[in-house]
Amino acid sequence: MILDAKRGDIGNTNNGYVEMAFDFLGVDAITVHPYLGAEALEPFLARSENGIFVLCRTSNPGAGEFQNMQVETDWAPDGSMPLYHYVATKVAKDWNKNGNCGLVVGATYPHELKTVRATVGVMPILIPGIGAQGGDLEATIKAGQDSHGQGIIINSSRGIIFASKGADFAEAARRETLKLHNAITDILGSK
Amino acid sequence: MILDAKRGDIGNTNNGYVEMAFDFLGVDAITVHPYLGAEALEPFLARSENGIFVLCRTSNPGAGEFQNMQVETDWAPDGSMPLYHYVATKVAKDWNKNGNCGLVVGATYPHELKTVRATVGVMPILIPGIGAQGGDLEATIKAGQDSHGQGIIINSSRGIIFASKGADFAEAARRETLKLHNAITDILGSK
């Protein structure tokens, strides 16, 4: 179970979030904001048995306001790359010592998803934005899968939990889940 | 009351956080992550009667990992400025249409605090990092106050709530609060 709580505080407070998420709620993984850096996120990163998905390129329409800013870095051949790409590079190069890091990249940005995948190898990518947010499933899978055709976790929230507001909400949610599952399987099978 | 919850999700989820913070808990203000941009934070920014403090330069030792990255922008005379400075500029120029924005800048970085103050005029700055985190009070006030000698909200959490672990914790907290209050008043009076 992945807790998409988008946490990110100073280390002392993150200790509490780690306890809340992994010990009290017992989830397997959590999403976190990168803005405070690895030093603040160390309580999360140190939990080697849990997954830490770092927000990289979010699915919302205005995600580029900061995430697309060109940052100066020697890691780019021409001296700069977008912030989201720098975050992906940093997490893959420096933060993943315990092999428990992943990234969040929205299905609404298949081009950026492809860039991130090319940067991070087989690191897992959590992909929101399918369903209510309008991301294209086939483009997402093609851009996001790793060299083994794996490594993506596709999330649909509102498309499933709000499939019906009537008494049949449970059946409707099941139907939408199976529909998405089958669509993913079809696309993976048709490579 | 300021809820230092460091929230920041897509707009639909932020609607829920807005309701939680301002309607259910009834706080006056909240802290938010900038990474998803103004479009995602609109539910917060639209609450003109509440304060929205955007994380700019956080107080933790590793804050610079992303916040110090030079981002390319025409707003800088030489074509680039650190990300924290760009966030401050962006919030002051574009996000503050309702006059309800503030910034978070750690007392542990008086130089950056001075830069932010020079950029944002009289915008309120919430300043953690005094007390347990070791920020210098006098340097903080000098760097952070606006042209009227105001505009700073200095926070000490652990220095006050953990002043004593004994039965006298309430008195100890009161004593530390008064000590900090008097120290601030003294520095403001000695200008």
Short mmCIF file of C-alpha atoms in Angstrom, two decimals:
data_model
loop_
_atom_site.label_atom_id
_atom_site.label_comp_id
_atom_site.label_asym_id
_atom_site.label_seq_id
_atom_site.Cartn_x
_atom_site.Cartn_y
_atom_site.Cartn_z
CA MET A 1 0.00 0.00 0.00
CA ILE A 2 1.34 3.42 -0.99
CA LEU A 3 0.37 6.44 1.13
CA ASP A 4 0.22 9.40 -1.26
CA ALA A 5 0.55 11.93 1.56
CA LYS A 6 3.21 14.16 -0.03
CA ARG A 7 5.04 14.74 3.24
CA GLY A 8 8.25 16.73 3.67
CA ASP A 9 9.34 18.54 6.82
CA ILE A 10 12.60 18.94 8.75
CA GLY A 11 14.16 15.71 9.99
CA ASN A 12 12.82 15.85 13.54
CA THR A 13 9.23 16.15 12.29
CA ASN A 14 9.77 13.59 9.55
CA ASN A 15 10.62 11.08 12.30
CA GLY A 16 7.00 11.44 13.39
CA TYR A 17 5.66 11.03 9.86
CA VAL A 18 7.77 7.89 9.40
CA GLU A 19 6.28 6.43 12.56
CA MET A 20 2.77 7.44 11.51
CA ALA A 21 3.06 5.95 8.03
CA PHE A 22 5.13 2.81 8.45
CA ASP A 23 4.60 1.81 12.08
CA PHE A 24 1.10 3.05 12.91
CA LEU A 25 -0.68 2.83 9.54
CA GLY A 26 1.63 0.08 8.30
CA VAL A 27 1.83 1.23 4.67
CA ASP A 28 4.63 -0.05 2.43
CA ALA A 29 5.55 3.26 0.81
CA ILE A 30 4.93 7.00 0.95
CA THR A 31 5.25 10.02 -1.36
CA VAL A 32 7.47 12.94 -0.27
CA HIS A 33 8.31 16.48 -1.40
CA PRO A 34 11.94 17.00 -2.48
CA TYR A 35 12.20 20.72 -1.58
CA LEU A 36 13.97 20.32 1.80
CA GLY A 37 16.60 17.93 0.42
CA ALA A 38 17.93 14.49 1.39
CA GLU A 39 19.22 15.58 4.80
CA ALA A 40 15.67 16.39 5.95
CA LEU A 41 14.24 13.28 4.31
CA GLU A 42 16.82 10.95 5.88
CA PRO A 43 14.27 9.43 8.35
CA PHE A 44 12.30 8.27 5.30
CA LEU A 45 15.33 7.25 3.22
CA ALA A 46 16.75 5.23 6.13
CA ARG A 47 13.71 2.93 6.13
CA SER A 48 15.23 0.50 3.67
CA GLU A 49 12.29 -1.90 3.82
CA ASN A 50 9.85 0.86 2.75
CA GLY A 51 9.47 2.67 -0.55
CA ILE A 52 10.05 6.44 -0.78
CA PHE A 53 8.49 8.02 -3.86
CA VAL A 54 9.89 11.52 -4.42
CA LEU A 55 7.71 14.06 -6.25
CA CYS A 56 9.51 14.77 -9.51
CA ARG A 57 7.09 15.88 -12.23
CA THR A 58 3.60 16.18 -10.78
CA SER A 59 0.43 15.57 -12.82
CA ASN A 60 -1.28 18.96 -12.32
CA PRO A 61 -1.64 21.42 -15.23
CA GLY A 62 0.59 24.06 -13.57
CA ALA A 63 3.34 21.62 -12.57
CA GLY A 64 5.90 23.34 -14.76
CA GLU A 65 5.94 26.63 -12.86
CA PHE A 66 9.00 25.55 -10.88
CA GLN A 67 9.56 22.01 -12.14
CA ASN A 68 10.37 23.24 -15.66
CA MET A 69 12.78 25.94 -14.55
CA GLN A 70 16.24 25.35 -16.01
CA VAL A 71 18.75 24.79 -13.21
CA GLU A 72 22.46 25.12 -13.75
CA THR A 73 24.32 21.84 -13.31
CA ASP A 74 27.41 20.13 -14.64
CA TRP A 75 25.30 17.02 -15.05
CA ALA A 76 23.74 18.53 -18.18
CA PRO A 77 25.89 18.54 -21.34
CA ASP A 78 24.87 22.15 -22.05
CA GLY A 79 25.07 23.26 -18.42
CA SER A 80 21.40 23.22 -17.44
CA MET A 81 18.37 20.95 -17.19
CA PRO A 82 14.79 21.37 -15.92
CA LEU A 83 14.37 21.11 -12.15
CA TYR A 84 12.21 17.94 -12.40
CA HIS A 85 15.02 16.26 -14.38
CA TYR A 86 17.60 17.41 -11.85
CA VAL A 87 15.49 15.99 -9.00
CA ALA A 88 15.27 12.64 -10.85
CA THR A 89 19.03 12.62 -11.45
CA LYS A 90 19.80 13.52 -7.83
CA VAL A 91 17.53 10.82 -6.42
CA ALA A 92 19.00 8.17 -8.74
CA LYS A 93 22.64 9.22 -8.17
CA ASP A 94 22.72 10.20 -4.49
CA TRP A 95 19.55 9.37 -2.56
CA ASN A 96 19.01 5.73 -3.42
CA LYS A 97 21.71 4.16 -1.24
CA ASN A 98 19.19 1.75 0.27
CA GLY A 99 17.59 0.95 -3.09
CA ASN A 100 14.22 2.10 -1.76
CA CYS A 101 13.63 5.25 -3.82
CA GLY A 102 11.09 5.82 -6.54
CA LEU A 103 9.78 8.90 -8.33
CA VAL A 104 6.38 10.41 -9.00
CA VAL A 105 5.80 11.50 -12.60
CA GLY A 106 2.33 12.37 -13.91
CA ALA A 107 0.74 10.49 -16.81
CA THR A 108 -0.22 13.93 -18.12
CA TYR A 109 3.42 14.50 -19.13
CA PRO A 110 4.58 11.53 -21.26
CA HIS A 111 7.54 13.46 -22.69
CA GLU A 112 8.89 14.24 -19.23
CA LEU A 113 8.15 10.66 -18.16
CA LYS A 114 10.34 9.40 -21.01
CA THR A 115 13.17 11.74 -19.97
CA VAL A 116 12.94 10.55 -16.37
CA ARG A 117 12.91 6.88 -17.36
CA ALA A 118 15.99 7.39 -19.54
CA THR A 119 17.73 8.94 -16.51
CA VAL A 120 16.86 6.53 -13.70
CA GLY A 121 17.21 3.05 -15.20
CA VAL A 122 14.97 0.53 -13.46
CA MET A 123 13.83 2.74 -10.57
CA PRO A 124 10.06 2.40 -9.90
CA ILE A 125 7.93 5.30 -11.11
CA LEU A 126 4.56 6.01 -9.54
CA ILE A 127 2.26 7.50 -12.17
CA PRO A 128 -0.89 9.39 -11.19
CA GLY A 129 -2.99 11.29 -13.72
CA ILE A 130 -4.79 8.43 -15.49
CA GLY A 131 -8.58 8.69 -15.32
CA ALA A 132 -10.05 11.92 -13.95
CA GLN A 133 -6.92 13.90 -14.84
CA GLY A 134 -6.94 12.74 -18.46
CA GLY A 135 -3.55 11.08 -18.94
CA ASP A 136 -3.26 8.76 -21.96
CA LEU A 137 -2.68 5.17 -20.88
CA GLU A 138 -0.82 3.88 -23.92
CA ALA A 139 1.52 6.88 -24.15
CA THR A 140 2.17 6.56 -20.42
CA ILE A 141 3.12 2.90 -20.55
CA LYS A 142 5.35 3.35 -23.59
CA ALA A 143 7.13 6.33 -22.07
CA GLY A 144 7.34 4.98 -18.54
CA GLN A 145 8.26 1.30 -18.67
CA ASP A 146 11.83 0.26 -18.04
CA SER A 147 14.01 -1.93 -20.27
CA HIS A 148 12.26 -5.04 -18.91
CA GLY A 149 8.80 -3.63 -19.66
CA GLN A 150 8.26 -3.04 -15.94
CA GLY A 151 8.87 -0.43 -13.25
CA ILE A 152 5.65 1.56 -13.47
CA ILE A 153 2.84 1.80 -10.94
CA ILE A 154 -0.20 3.37 -12.54
CA ASN A 155 -2.65 5.01 -10.19
CA SER A 156 -6.24 6.05 -10.80
CA SER A 157 -8.06 7.48 -7.80
CA ARG A 158 -11.13 9.51 -8.69
CA GLY A 159 -11.77 7.46 -11.87
CA ILE A 160 -12.31 4.45 -9.62
CA ILE A 161 -13.58 5.60 -6.24
CA PHE A 162 -16.06 8.05 -7.80
CA ALA A 163 -17.13 5.75 -10.66
CA SER A 164 -20.64 5.88 -9.20
CA LYS A 165 -22.24 7.95 -6.49
CA GLY A 166 -25.17 5.55 -6.25
CA ALA A 167 -25.74 2.39 -4.22
CA ASP A 168 -23.73 0.47 -6.84
CA PHE A 169 -20.52 2.36 -5.99
CA ALA A 170 -18.66 -0.82 -5.01
CA GLU A 171 -19.56 -2.66 -8.21
CA ALA A 172 -18.79 0.42 -10.29
CA ALA A 173 -15.37 0.78 -8.64
CA ARG A 174 -14.64 -2.90 -9.29
CA ARG A 175 -15.75 -2.54 -12.92
CA GLU A 176 -13.50 0.50 -13.50
CA THR A 177 -10.56 -1.21 -11.79
CA LEU A 178 -10.87 -4.29 -13.98
CA LYS A 179 -11.29 -2.11 -17.08
CA LEU A 180 -8.05 -0.26 -16.29
CA HIS A 181 -6.27 -3.50 -15.39
CA ASN A 182 -7.32 -5.10 -18.67
CA ALA A 183 -6.37 -2.03 -20.68
CA ILE A 184 -2.89 -2.05 -19.10
CA THR A 185 -2.50 -5.80 -19.74
CA ASP A 186 -3.59 -5.38 -23.37
CA ILE A 187 -1.07 -2.61 -24.00
CA LEU A 188 1.74 -4.54 -22.31
CA GLY A 189 0.83 -7.65 -24.32
CA SER A 190 0.75 -5.84 -27.66
CA LYS A 191 4.36 -4.70 -27.60
CA MET B 1 -2.76 30.38 14.90
CA ILE B 2 -0.43 29.11 12.17
CA LEU B 3 -0.59 25.44 11.20
CA ASP B 4 2.94 24.48 10.14
CA ALA B 5 1.72 21.43 8.23
CA LYS B 6 3.75 21.97 5.03
CA ARG B 7 0.95 20.80 2.74
CA GLY B 8 1.07 20.78 -1.06
CA ASP B 9 -0.93 18.45 -3.30
CA ILE B 10 -2.90 18.80 -6.54
CA GLY B 11 -5.83 21.23 -6.41
CA ASN B 12 -8.56 18.68 -5.78
CA THR B 13 -6.75 17.30 -2.72
CA ASN B 14 -5.77 20.77 -1.52
CA ASN B 15 -9.49 21.58 -1.34
CA GLY B 16 -9.66 18.99 1.42
CA TYR B 17 -6.63 20.40 3.23
CA VAL B 18 -8.14 23.90 3.07
CA GLU B 19 -11.33 22.61 4.67
CA MET B 20 -9.35 20.68 7.31
CA ALA B 21 -7.16 23.64 8.25
CA PHE B 22 -9.41 26.68 8.01
CA ASP B 23 -12.92 25.27 8.51
CA PHE B 24 -12.44 22.25 10.75
CA LEU B 25 -9.39 23.23 12.83
CA GLY B 26 -10.07 26.94 12.40
CA VAL B 27 -6.44 28.06 12.12
CA ASP B 28 -5.59 31.47 10.67
CA ALA B 29 -2.74 30.42 8.41
CA ILE B 30 -0.90 27.38 7.04
CA THR B 31 2.51 26.58 5.55
CA VAL B 32 2.66 25.05 2.03
CA HIS B 33 5.24 23.52 -0.32
CA PRO B 34 5.83 25.50 -3.54
CA TYR B 35 6.86 22.55 -5.76
CA LEU B 36 3.49 22.01 -7.51
CA GLY B 37 3.05 25.69 -8.36
CA ALA B 38 0.29 28.30 -7.89
CA GLU B 39 -2.28 26.44 -9.97
CA ALA B 40 -2.27 23.53 -7.51
CA LEU B 41 -2.18 25.86 -4.50
CA GLU B 42 -5.10 27.98 -5.72
CA PRO B 43 -7.55 26.56 -3.12
CA PHE B 44 -5.20 27.94 -0.45
CA LEU B 45 -4.41 31.21 -2.24
CA ALA B 46 -8.12 31.88 -2.82
CA ARG B 47 -8.77 32.00 0.93
CA SER B 48 -8.11 35.72 1.18
CA GLU B 49 -8.96 35.86 4.89
CA ASN B 50 -6.29 33.27 5.70
CA GLY B 51 -2.50 33.46 5.54
CA ILE B 52 -0.55 31.18 3.19
CA PHE B 53 3.12 30.85 4.10
CA VAL B 54 5.10 29.35 1.22
CA LEU B 55 8.28 27.40 2.03
CA CYS B 56 11.13 29.44 0.57
CA ARG B 57 14.39 28.80 2.42
CA THR B 58 13.87 26.15 5.06
CA SER B 59 15.81 26.03 8.33
CA ASN B 60 17.34 22.56 8.02
CA PRO B 61 21.12 22.09 7.46
CA GLY B 62 20.64 20.50 4.02
CA ALA B 63 18.11 23.08 2.77
CA GLY B 64 20.43 24.23 0.00
CA GLU B 65 20.43 20.97 -1.95
CA PHE B 66 17.70 22.23 -4.27
CA GLN B 67 16.93 25.66 -2.79
CA ASN B 68 20.41 26.97 -3.65
CA MET B 69 20.40 25.69 -7.22
CA GLN B 70 20.79 28.55 -9.68
CA VAL B 71 17.71 28.77 -11.90
CA GLU B 72 17.74 30.65 -15.18
CA THR B 73 15.45 33.68 -15.15
CA ASP B 74 15.24 37.10 -16.76
CA TRP B 75 14.39 38.45 -13.31
CA ALA B 76 18.07 38.18 -12.35
CA PRO B 77 20.42 40.83 -13.79
CA ASP B 78 22.98 38.14 -14.64
CA GLY B 79 20.40 35.63 -15.84
CA SER B 80 20.13 33.34 -12.82
CA MET B 81 19.29 33.31 -9.13
CA PRO B 82 18.99 30.61 -6.44
CA LEU B 83 15.71 28.70 -6.45
CA TYR B 84 14.71 30.00 -2.97
CA HIS B 85 15.11 33.56 -4.26
CA TYR B 86 13.10 32.75 -7.37
CA VAL B 87 10.31 31.27 -5.21
CA ALA B 88 10.27 34.47 -3.11
CA THR B 89 10.15 36.64 -6.22
CA LYS B 90 7.40 34.56 -7.80
CA VAL B 91 5.21 34.63 -4.69
CA ALA B 92 5.65 38.40 -4.32
CA LYS B 93 5.08 39.19 -8.02
CA ASP B 94 2.41 36.67 -9.06
CA TRP B 95 0.87 34.71 -6.20
CA ASN B 96 -0.11 37.45 -3.78
CA LYS B 97 -3.18 38.82 -5.58
CA ASN B 98 -5.24 38.51 -2.38
CA GLY B 99 -2.52 39.97 -0.19
CA ASN B 100 -2.53 36.80 1.93
CA CYS B 101 0.88 35.34 1.12
CA GLY B 102 3.89 35.05 3.35
CA LEU B 103 7.16 33.13 3.14
CA VAL B 104 9.04 30.71 5.38
CA VAL B 105 12.75 31.47 5.79
CA GLY B 106 14.86 29.80 8.46
CA ALA B 107 16.67 31.80 11.15
CA THR B 108 19.63 29.56 10.41
CA TYR B 109 20.19 31.46 7.14
CA PRO B 110 20.36 35.22 7.92
CA HIS B 111 22.05 36.03 4.61
CA GLU B 112 19.25 34.41 2.61
CA LEU B 113 16.68 36.04 4.92
CA LYS B 114 18.14 39.44 4.06
CA THR B 115 17.95 38.67 0.33
CA VAL B 116 14.32 37.58 0.65
CA ARG B 117 13.37 40.66 2.66
CA ALA B 118 14.98 42.92 0.05
CA THR B 119 12.88 41.16 -2.60
CA VAL B 120 9.42 41.01 -1.01
CA GLY B 121 8.93 44.40 0.64
CA VAL B 122 6.55 44.20 3.60
CA MET B 123 5.37 40.61 3.09
CA PRO B 124 5.25 38.65 6.37
CA ILE B 125 8.05 36.15 6.90
CA LEU B 126 7.61 33.19 9.21
CA ILE B 127 10.97 32.32 10.76
CA PRO B 128 11.60 28.94 12.37
CA GLY B 129 15.03 27.83 13.54
CA ILE B 130 15.43 29.87 16.73
CA GLY B 131 16.03 27.73 19.81
CA ALA B 132 16.68 24.01 19.27
CA GLN B 133 17.92 24.60 15.71
CA GLY B 134 20.44 27.23 16.79
CA GLY B 135 19.48 30.34 14.80
CA ASP B 136 20.85 33.65 16.11
CA LEU B 137 18.07 35.94 17.29
CA GLU B 138 19.72 39.30 16.74
CA ALA B 139 21.02 38.45 13.27
CA THR B 140 17.57 37.11 12.39
CA ILE B 141 15.71 40.25 13.44
CA LYS B 142 18.18 42.57 11.70
CA ALA B 143 18.06 40.57 8.49
CA GLY B 144 14.35 39.84 8.51
CA GLN B 145 12.49 42.95 9.62
CA ASP B 146 10.85 45.16 7.01
CA SER B 147 11.31 48.90 6.55
CA HIS B 148 8.88 49.54 9.43
CA GLY B 149 10.81 47.22 11.77
CA GLN B 150 8.01 44.66 11.44
CA GLY B 151 6.89 41.75 9.26
CA ILE B 152 8.59 38.87 11.04
CA ILE B 153 7.00 36.03 12.98
CA ILE B 154 9.64 34.22 15.00
CA ASN B 155 8.86 30.67 15.96
CA SER B 156 10.47 28.47 18.58
CA SER B 157 8.91 25.04 19.01
CA ARG B 158 11.19 22.54 20.72
CA GLY B 159 12.98 25.28 22.70
CA ILE B 160 9.66 26.00 24.41
CA ILE B 161 7.57 22.85 24.48
CA PHE B 162 10.50 20.69 25.55
CA ALA B 163 11.99 23.23 27.99
CA SER B 164 11.37 20.66 30.72
CA LYS B 165 10.37 17.03 30.70
CA GLY B 166 9.45 17.16 34.39
CA ALA B 167 6.25 18.11 36.20
CA ASP B 168 7.19 21.79 35.79
CA PHE B 169 6.87 21.59 31.98
CA ALA B 170 4.16 24.26 31.87
CA GLU B 171 6.12 26.75 33.98
CA ALA B 172 9.29 25.99 32.04
CA ALA B 173 7.52 26.58 28.74
CA ARG B 174 6.11 29.88 30.04
CA ARG B 175 9.56 30.91 31.28
CA GLU B 176 11.20 30.16 27.89
CA THR B 177 8.41 31.95 26.03
CA LEU B 178 8.81 35.08 28.14
CA LYS B 179 12.59 34.90 27.80
CA LEU B 180 12.32 34.80 24.01
CA HIS B 181 9.66 37.51 23.99
CA ASN B 182 11.84 39.79 26.14
CA ALA B 183 14.92 39.10 24.04
CA ILE B 184 13.00 40.04 20.87
CA THR B 185 11.61 43.20 22.50
CA ASP B 186 15.09 44.19 23.71
CA ILE B 187 16.60 43.81 20.24
CA LEU B 188 13.75 45.71 18.59
CA GLY B 189 14.07 48.48 21.22
CA SER B 190 17.81 48.85 20.80
CA LYS B 191 17.72 49.81 17.12
#
